Coordinates of C-alpha atoms in Angstrom, one line a residue:
M1 CA 66.7 -22.6 -245.6
L2 CA 64.5 -19.4 -245.8
H3 CA 61.7 -20.2 -248.3
L4 CA 59.3 -17.7 -246.6
A5 CA 56.7 -16.9 -249.2
A6 CA 54.5 -19.9 -248.3
Y7 CA 54.0 -18.6 -244.8
I8 CA 52.8 -15.1 -245.8
P9 CA 49.1 -15.8 -246.6
E10 CA 48.5 -17.6 -243.4
M11 CA 50.3 -14.8 -241.4
I12 CA 48.2 -12.1 -243.0
E13 CA 44.9 -14.0 -242.5
T14 CA 45.7 -14.6 -238.8
R15 CA 46.6 -10.9 -238.3
R16 CA 43.3 -9.8 -239.8
H17 CA 41.4 -12.3 -237.7
L18 CA 43.0 -11.0 -234.6
H19 CA 42.4 -7.4 -235.7
H20 CA 38.7 -8.1 -236.1
H21 CA 38.5 -9.5 -232.5
P22 CA 40.7 -7.3 -230.3
E23 CA 41.1 -7.9 -226.6
I24 CA 42.6 -5.5 -224.0
A25 CA 45.3 -6.3 -221.4
W26 CA 44.8 -9.5 -219.3
T27 CA 41.5 -10.4 -221.2
E28 CA 43.1 -11.9 -224.3
F29 CA 41.5 -15.3 -223.8
L30 CA 40.3 -15.9 -227.4
T31 CA 43.6 -14.5 -228.8
T32 CA 45.5 -16.9 -226.4
Q33 CA 43.3 -19.8 -227.6
T34 CA 44.2 -19.0 -231.2
I35 CA 47.9 -19.1 -230.3
V36 CA 47.9 -22.1 -228.0
K37 CA 45.9 -24.3 -230.4
R38 CA 48.2 -23.4 -233.3
V39 CA 51.5 -24.0 -231.6
R40 CA 50.3 -27.2 -230.1
E41 CA 49.2 -28.4 -233.5
L42 CA 52.8 -27.7 -234.7
G43 CA 54.3 -29.7 -231.8
F44 CA 55.5 -27.1 -229.5
K45 CA 55.5 -27.5 -225.7
T46 CA 53.5 -24.7 -224.0
I47 CA 53.9 -22.8 -220.7
L48 CA 50.8 -21.0 -219.8
G49 CA 48.5 -20.0 -216.9
K50 CA 50.2 -19.2 -213.6
A51 CA 53.3 -21.2 -214.7
L52 CA 54.2 -18.4 -217.1
F53 CA 54.4 -15.8 -214.4
D54 CA 55.6 -14.8 -211.0
T55 CA 52.0 -13.9 -210.2
E56 CA 53.0 -11.2 -207.6
H57 CA 54.5 -9.2 -210.5
A58 CA 51.6 -9.8 -212.9
L59 CA 50.7 -6.1 -212.7
G60 CA 47.5 -4.2 -213.3
R61 CA 45.1 -7.1 -213.2
E62 CA 41.4 -6.1 -212.5
E63 CA 39.8 -9.4 -211.4
K64 CA 36.2 -8.2 -212.1
V65 CA 37.2 -7.3 -215.7
I66 CA 39.0 -10.5 -216.2
E67 CA 36.1 -12.6 -214.9
E68 CA 33.7 -10.8 -217.2
A69 CA 36.1 -11.4 -220.1
M70 CA 36.3 -15.1 -219.3
Q71 CA 32.5 -15.5 -219.3
R72 CA 32.3 -13.5 -222.6
S73 CA 34.9 -15.7 -224.2
L74 CA 32.9 -18.8 -223.3
K75 CA 29.9 -17.4 -225.1
L76 CA 32.1 -16.7 -228.1
G77 CA 33.4 -20.2 -228.4
M78 CA 36.2 -20.5 -225.9
D79 CA 37.2 -24.1 -225.1
P80 CA 36.3 -24.5 -221.4
V81 CA 39.1 -27.0 -220.9
L82 CA 41.7 -24.6 -222.1
L83 CA 40.1 -21.7 -220.2
K84 CA 40.5 -23.8 -217.0
E85 CA 44.1 -24.5 -217.9
L86 CA 44.8 -20.8 -218.3
E87 CA 43.8 -20.2 -214.6
G88 CA 42.7 -16.7 -215.4
Y89 CA 45.9 -15.7 -217.1
T90 CA 46.5 -15.0 -220.8
G91 CA 49.6 -15.4 -223.0
C92 CA 51.8 -18.4 -223.8
M93 CA 55.4 -19.4 -224.1
A94 CA 55.8 -21.9 -226.9
V95 CA 59.0 -24.0 -226.6
W96 CA 60.7 -26.0 -229.3
E97 CA 63.5 -28.3 -228.1
T98 CA 65.5 -29.7 -231.0
G99 CA 67.3 -32.2 -228.9
K100 CA 70.7 -31.0 -230.2
P101 CA 73.1 -28.9 -228.2
G102 CA 72.9 -25.2 -229.0
P103 CA 71.8 -21.8 -227.6
V104 CA 68.4 -21.0 -226.1
T105 CA 66.9 -18.2 -228.2
A106 CA 63.7 -16.3 -227.2
L107 CA 61.6 -14.1 -229.5
R108 CA 59.0 -11.9 -227.9
F109 CA 55.6 -11.0 -229.4
D110 CA 52.9 -9.0 -227.5
I111 CA 49.2 -9.7 -228.1
D112 CA 46.9 -7.1 -226.5
C113 CA 44.9 -4.2 -228.1
V114 CA 44.2 -0.6 -227.1
N115 CA 41.1 1.2 -225.8
V116 CA 40.5 3.1 -229.0
E117 CA 37.5 3.2 -231.3
E118 CA 38.5 2.3 -234.8
N119 CA 37.6 4.5 -237.8
H120 CA 34.8 2.5 -239.6
D121 CA 35.0 4.2 -243.0
A122 CA 36.7 3.9 -246.3
S123 CA 39.7 6.0 -245.1
N124 CA 40.8 3.0 -243.0
E125 CA 42.5 0.0 -244.7
A126 CA 40.9 -2.5 -242.3
N127 CA 37.4 -1.2 -243.1
R128 CA 38.1 -1.3 -246.8
E129 CA 39.3 -4.9 -246.6
G130 CA 36.5 -5.9 -244.2
F131 CA 38.4 -6.8 -241.0
D132 CA 38.0 -3.7 -238.8
S133 CA 37.3 -4.2 -235.1
E134 CA 33.9 -5.7 -234.2
C135 CA 34.4 -4.6 -230.5
C136 CA 33.2 -1.1 -229.6
G137 CA 35.9 1.0 -228.1
L138 CA 38.7 -1.6 -228.7
M139 CA 41.2 -1.7 -231.6
H140 CA 44.6 -3.1 -232.4
A141 CA 45.9 0.4 -232.8
C142 CA 49.5 -0.5 -232.0
G143 CA 50.1 -3.5 -234.2
H144 CA 50.1 -6.3 -231.6
D145 CA 47.8 -8.3 -233.9
A146 CA 50.6 -8.3 -236.4
H147 CA 53.2 -9.2 -233.7
A148 CA 51.1 -12.2 -232.6
A149 CA 50.5 -13.4 -236.2
M150 CA 54.1 -13.1 -237.0
G151 CA 55.0 -15.2 -234.0
L152 CA 52.7 -17.9 -235.2
A153 CA 54.3 -17.7 -238.7
V154 CA 57.7 -18.1 -237.1
A155 CA 56.4 -21.1 -235.2
H156 CA 55.3 -22.7 -238.5
W157 CA 58.7 -22.1 -240.0
I158 CA 60.4 -23.6 -237.0
H159 CA 58.3 -26.7 -237.3
D160 CA 59.0 -27.1 -241.0
N161 CA 62.8 -26.6 -240.6
A162 CA 63.3 -28.4 -237.3
K163 CA 65.8 -30.9 -238.7
E164 CA 68.2 -28.1 -239.5
L165 CA 67.9 -26.3 -236.2
K166 CA 69.8 -26.8 -232.9
G167 CA 69.3 -25.7 -229.3
T168 CA 66.0 -24.5 -227.9
I169 CA 63.7 -21.7 -229.2
K170 CA 61.1 -20.0 -227.0
L171 CA 58.4 -17.9 -228.5
I172 CA 57.0 -15.5 -225.9
F173 CA 53.4 -14.4 -226.6
Q174 CA 53.1 -11.7 -224.0
P175 CA 49.8 -10.3 -222.7
A176 CA 49.2 -6.8 -221.4
E177 CA 52.0 -4.8 -222.9
E178 CA 49.8 -1.7 -223.0
G179 CA 50.3 0.0 -219.7
T180 CA 53.5 -2.0 -219.2
K181 CA 51.6 -4.6 -217.2
G182 CA 52.5 -8.0 -218.6
A183 CA 56.3 -8.4 -218.9
A184 CA 57.2 -8.1 -215.2
G185 CA 55.5 -11.3 -214.3
I186 CA 57.4 -13.2 -217.0
A187 CA 60.7 -11.4 -216.1
Y188 CA 60.4 -12.4 -212.5
S189 CA 59.5 -16.0 -213.3
K190 CA 62.1 -18.7 -213.9
N191 CA 61.2 -19.0 -217.6
L192 CA 64.0 -16.9 -218.9
D193 CA 66.8 -18.3 -216.7
D194 CA 68.3 -20.4 -219.5
V195 CA 67.9 -17.9 -222.3
D196 CA 71.1 -17.0 -224.2
Y197 CA 69.6 -14.6 -226.7
L198 CA 66.4 -12.5 -226.7
V199 CA 65.1 -10.5 -229.7
G200 CA 62.0 -8.2 -229.5
G201 CA 60.5 -6.1 -232.2
H202 CA 57.7 -3.7 -232.9
I203 CA 56.0 -2.6 -236.1
G204 CA 56.0 1.1 -237.1
V205 CA 57.0 3.7 -234.5
D206 CA 59.9 5.6 -236.0
A207 CA 60.5 3.3 -238.9
K208 CA 58.6 4.0 -242.2
L209 CA 57.5 1.3 -244.6
H210 CA 60.6 -0.7 -245.9
E211 CA 62.8 0.7 -243.1
V212 CA 64.3 -1.1 -240.1
A213 CA 65.5 0.6 -237.0
V214 CA 67.8 -1.1 -234.5
I215 CA 67.3 0.2 -230.9
R216 CA 70.8 0.4 -229.5
N217 CA 69.7 2.5 -226.5
G218 CA 66.5 4.2 -225.5
F219 CA 63.0 4.0 -224.0
L220 CA 62.2 5.5 -220.7
A221 CA 61.9 3.6 -217.4
T222 CA 58.4 4.0 -216.1
T223 CA 56.1 3.2 -213.2
K224 CA 52.3 3.3 -213.5
M225 CA 50.4 3.8 -210.3
N226 CA 46.8 3.9 -209.1
V227 CA 46.2 5.8 -205.9
T228 CA 43.0 5.6 -203.8
F229 CA 42.2 8.1 -201.0
T230 CA 39.6 7.3 -198.4
G231 CA 38.2 10.0 -196.2
V232 CA 35.3 10.4 -193.8
P233 CA 31.8 11.5 -194.9
A234 CA 29.9 14.5 -193.5
H235 CA 27.2 16.9 -194.4
A236 CA 28.9 19.6 -196.3
G237 CA 26.8 22.4 -194.8
A238 CA 25.8 21.2 -191.3
A239 CA 28.9 19.5 -190.1
A240 CA 31.8 19.8 -192.6
E241 CA 34.3 19.8 -189.8
L242 CA 33.5 16.1 -189.2
G243 CA 34.5 15.1 -192.7
R244 CA 37.8 14.3 -194.3
N245 CA 38.0 15.3 -197.9
A246 CA 39.4 12.6 -200.2
L247 CA 38.8 14.7 -203.3
M248 CA 40.9 17.6 -202.0
A249 CA 43.7 15.3 -201.0
A250 CA 43.7 13.9 -204.6
C251 CA 43.7 17.3 -206.1
S252 CA 46.4 18.6 -203.8
A253 CA 48.6 15.6 -204.6
A254 CA 48.0 16.0 -208.4
M255 CA 49.0 19.7 -208.4
Q256 CA 52.2 18.9 -206.5
I257 CA 53.1 15.9 -208.6
M258 CA 52.8 17.8 -211.8
G259 CA 55.3 20.3 -210.4
I260 CA 58.0 17.7 -209.5
A261 CA 61.5 19.3 -210.2
R262 CA 63.0 17.7 -213.3
H263 CA 66.2 15.7 -212.9
G264 CA 69.4 17.2 -214.1
K265 CA 70.9 13.9 -215.3
G266 CA 68.2 12.9 -217.9
D267 CA 64.8 13.1 -219.3
T268 CA 61.7 12.8 -217.0
S269 CA 58.0 12.8 -217.5
V270 CA 54.9 12.7 -215.3
N271 CA 51.2 12.6 -216.1
I272 CA 48.1 12.5 -214.0
G273 CA 45.7 10.7 -216.4
T274 CA 42.5 10.5 -214.4
I275 CA 41.0 11.7 -211.1
S276 CA 37.5 10.5 -210.1
A277 CA 36.0 11.4 -206.7
G278 CA 33.0 12.3 -204.7
E279 CA 29.5 11.1 -203.9
G280 CA 27.3 14.2 -204.2
R281 CA 27.4 18.0 -204.1
N282 CA 26.5 18.3 -200.4
V283 CA 28.6 15.4 -199.1
V284 CA 32.3 15.7 -198.1
P285 CA 33.9 13.4 -200.6
V286 CA 34.9 10.0 -199.1
H287 CA 36.5 8.3 -202.1
A288 CA 39.0 9.5 -204.7
K289 CA 41.0 7.6 -207.3
M290 CA 43.9 8.9 -209.3
E291 CA 45.8 7.2 -212.1
L292 CA 49.3 8.5 -212.9
E293 CA 52.6 7.6 -214.4
V294 CA 56.2 8.7 -214.0
R295 CA 59.1 8.1 -216.4
G296 CA 62.8 8.7 -216.4
K297 CA 65.8 8.2 -218.6
N298 CA 66.9 5.2 -216.5
D299 CA 65.9 3.3 -213.4
E300 CA 67.6 5.8 -211.0
I301 CA 65.9 8.8 -212.5
N302 CA 62.5 7.0 -212.6
R303 CA 63.0 6.0 -209.0
Y304 CA 63.5 9.7 -208.1
M305 CA 60.3 10.6 -209.9
Q306 CA 58.3 7.7 -208.2
E307 CA 59.6 8.3 -204.7
T308 CA 58.9 12.1 -205.0
A309 CA 55.4 11.4 -206.2
E310 CA 54.8 8.9 -203.4
R311 CA 56.0 11.5 -200.8
M312 CA 53.6 14.1 -202.2
I313 CA 50.8 11.6 -202.1
R314 CA 51.6 10.7 -198.5
G315 CA 51.9 14.4 -197.5
S316 CA 48.6 15.3 -199.1
A317 CA 46.8 12.4 -197.4
E318 CA 48.2 13.5 -194.0
S319 CA 47.3 17.1 -194.6
Y320 CA 43.6 16.3 -195.2
G321 CA 43.5 13.5 -192.7
V322 CA 42.6 10.7 -195.1
K323 CA 44.0 7.2 -195.8
Y324 CA 45.7 6.4 -199.0
K325 CA 46.8 3.3 -200.9
I326 CA 49.3 3.1 -203.9
D327 CA 49.1 0.2 -206.3
V328 CA 51.8 -0.3 -208.9
M329 CA 50.0 -1.2 -212.2
G330 CA 52.8 -1.4 -214.6
M331 CA 56.6 -0.9 -215.0
A332 CA 59.4 -0.9 -217.6
T333 CA 63.0 0.0 -217.7
D334 CA 65.4 1.5 -220.3
I335 CA 66.9 -0.5 -223.0
H336 CA 70.6 -1.1 -223.7
S337 CA 70.9 -3.6 -226.5
D338 CA 74.0 -5.8 -226.8
S339 CA 76.3 -4.6 -229.6
A340 CA 77.1 -8.0 -231.0
L341 CA 73.5 -9.1 -231.3
S342 CA 72.4 -5.7 -232.6
D343 CA 75.2 -5.8 -235.2
M344 CA 74.0 -9.2 -236.3
L345 CA 70.4 -8.0 -236.6
E346 CA 71.5 -5.0 -238.6
E347 CA 73.4 -7.3 -241.0
E348 CA 70.4 -9.6 -241.5
A349 CA 68.0 -6.7 -242.0
K350 CA 70.2 -5.4 -244.8
K351 CA 69.8 -8.7 -246.5
V352 CA 66.0 -8.4 -246.8
P353 CA 65.4 -7.5 -250.5
T354 CA 62.6 -5.1 -249.9
V355 CA 64.2 -3.2 -247.0
K356 CA 65.5 0.1 -248.3
K357 CA 67.0 1.7 -245.2
V358 CA 68.5 0.3 -241.9
F359 CA 69.4 2.8 -239.2
D360 CA 70.2 2.9 -235.5
I361 CA 68.2 4.6 -232.7
N362 CA 69.8 5.7 -229.5
S363 CA 67.0 7.6 -227.9
C364 CA 63.2 6.7 -227.5
T365 CA 60.8 8.8 -225.5
G366 CA 58.2 6.1 -225.0
S367 CA 58.4 3.0 -222.8
E368 CA 58.4 -0.7 -223.7
D369 CA 58.1 -3.5 -221.2
C370 CA 60.1 -5.9 -223.3
S371 CA 62.9 -4.0 -221.6
L372 CA 62.3 -6.1 -218.4
L373 CA 62.7 -9.3 -220.3
M374 CA 65.8 -8.1 -222.0
K375 CA 67.4 -7.0 -218.7
T376 CA 66.5 -10.3 -217.1
V377 CA 68.4 -12.1 -219.8
Q378 CA 71.3 -9.7 -219.7
K379 CA 71.7 -10.1 -215.9
H380 CA 72.7 -13.7 -216.2
G381 CA 75.1 -13.1 -219.2
G382 CA 72.7 -13.4 -222.1
Q383 CA 72.3 -10.9 -225.0
A384 CA 69.3 -9.0 -226.1
T385 CA 68.2 -6.5 -228.7
F386 CA 65.1 -4.8 -230.0
F387 CA 64.1 -3.4 -233.4
Y388 CA 61.4 -1.6 -235.4
Y389 CA 60.2 -2.8 -238.8
G390 CA 58.4 0.0 -240.5
C391 CA 55.0 0.9 -241.9
N392 CA 53.4 4.2 -243.0
H393 CA 51.0 4.9 -240.0
H394 CA 49.2 8.0 -238.9
G395 CA 50.3 7.6 -235.3
H396 CA 49.9 4.7 -232.8
H397 CA 46.9 4.5 -230.5
R398 CA 44.7 6.3 -233.1
G399 CA 41.5 5.1 -234.8
D400 CA 43.1 5.4 -238.2
F401 CA 46.3 3.4 -237.4
E402 CA 47.2 1.1 -240.2
I403 CA 50.3 -1.0 -241.2
Q404 CA 50.1 -2.1 -244.9
D405 CA 50.3 -5.7 -243.6
T406 CA 51.2 -7.4 -246.9
E407 CA 54.3 -5.3 -247.2
S408 CA 55.4 -4.6 -243.7
M409 CA 54.8 -8.0 -242.0
P410 CA 56.9 -10.1 -244.4
E411 CA 59.9 -7.9 -243.6
G412 CA 59.6 -8.3 -239.8
F413 CA 59.0 -12.0 -240.3
E414 CA 62.1 -12.5 -242.4
I415 CA 64.3 -10.7 -239.9
F416 CA 63.1 -12.9 -237.1
V417 CA 63.7 -16.0 -239.2
R418 CA 67.1 -14.8 -240.3
M419 CA 68.1 -14.3 -236.7
L420 CA 67.1 -17.8 -235.9
E421 CA 69.2 -19.1 -238.8
R422 CA 72.2 -17.2 -237.5
L423 CA 71.8 -18.3 -233.9
N424 CA 70.1 -21.8 -234.1
S425 CA 70.8 -23.4 -237.4
D426 CA 73.1 -26.4 -237.5
S427 CA 75.5 -24.3 -239.7
A428 CA 75.7 -21.5 -237.2
Q429 CA 79.1 -21.1 -235.5

């Protein structure tokens, strides 16, 4: 049932189109339009807009940025009817119901880009081929353009082979993976309640070209936080005692947080990414904003890091007599893939003719919010797994990131299709 070669040119063309027009988290309106129009053409039902999310857990949304992106998308050809249907939210779940009894299988593909300026010279494969980013300061420097295009290729294959499939297939085109913002809203919605199997994947990372890595365990649980401190203004020379210094509260909190004692039961990480504060050299600073993240080997250790950081923020605010507010902007958990499903994926990866090496990974230092979708499925008795399909890259989130799409993407595509054949074909046991 495979017959995959016919889908490759369209998949590569779509990837390069998306690479040329990158959009950051929660602003992927044109990307979502490409996805929605294509899957509807193919006959999929779609879940989008607020129906895709528990909106209270749609994290890290900046309404002003989103509104500006919506207006920009209209100028660039966005269908106003679809834009209204999206209700300010990006992403899509494409659902194929075969009408025959069988499992519900979900595949997850993320769609957002990174705040990185692409290298616009001949050293970059996208520049040489003429599809480098047209958006200043934005780039698909993590491969989500390939993920989205691969999801659409899988959708095309499902349409063409529908008569030989059973059960239900859900393709999750997830926005806002960067910063671990987008998955929580889907995880807390009801859209995964019936899912029996969930498979997620990512290009590159620790797998080189023609390699596949099955993530058995790994990734760090994480919480991303924005903190605002609000003080009281005063003349810094004439009446400093009347002021309450938000800048000093932020700096005090930052110094303490970076010194959090590490947990003896597993890896931890903390980073203060930005601090911005103050109004002028002779004014006691009224406003300060801090962006930070904590990570831990598992939810328990990450919770320790988060609660300790919050206590330090609270204490610094009290010490300097300022108000504070903490907003959770993103989250993820650790991954524990199910053995049976992971074994199946490993078996199928070894059948791909161009794959030269398949190996297991049991420790990852980054974070991946597909973990929240996986855990949601696992909580009600379903199975989930995650894998890397390789490329020779120079490092993710860099201006020279590249993936050798004509070689790497067909391998990931074939693995997803093979998993569907094992789980949802009429001949599957």
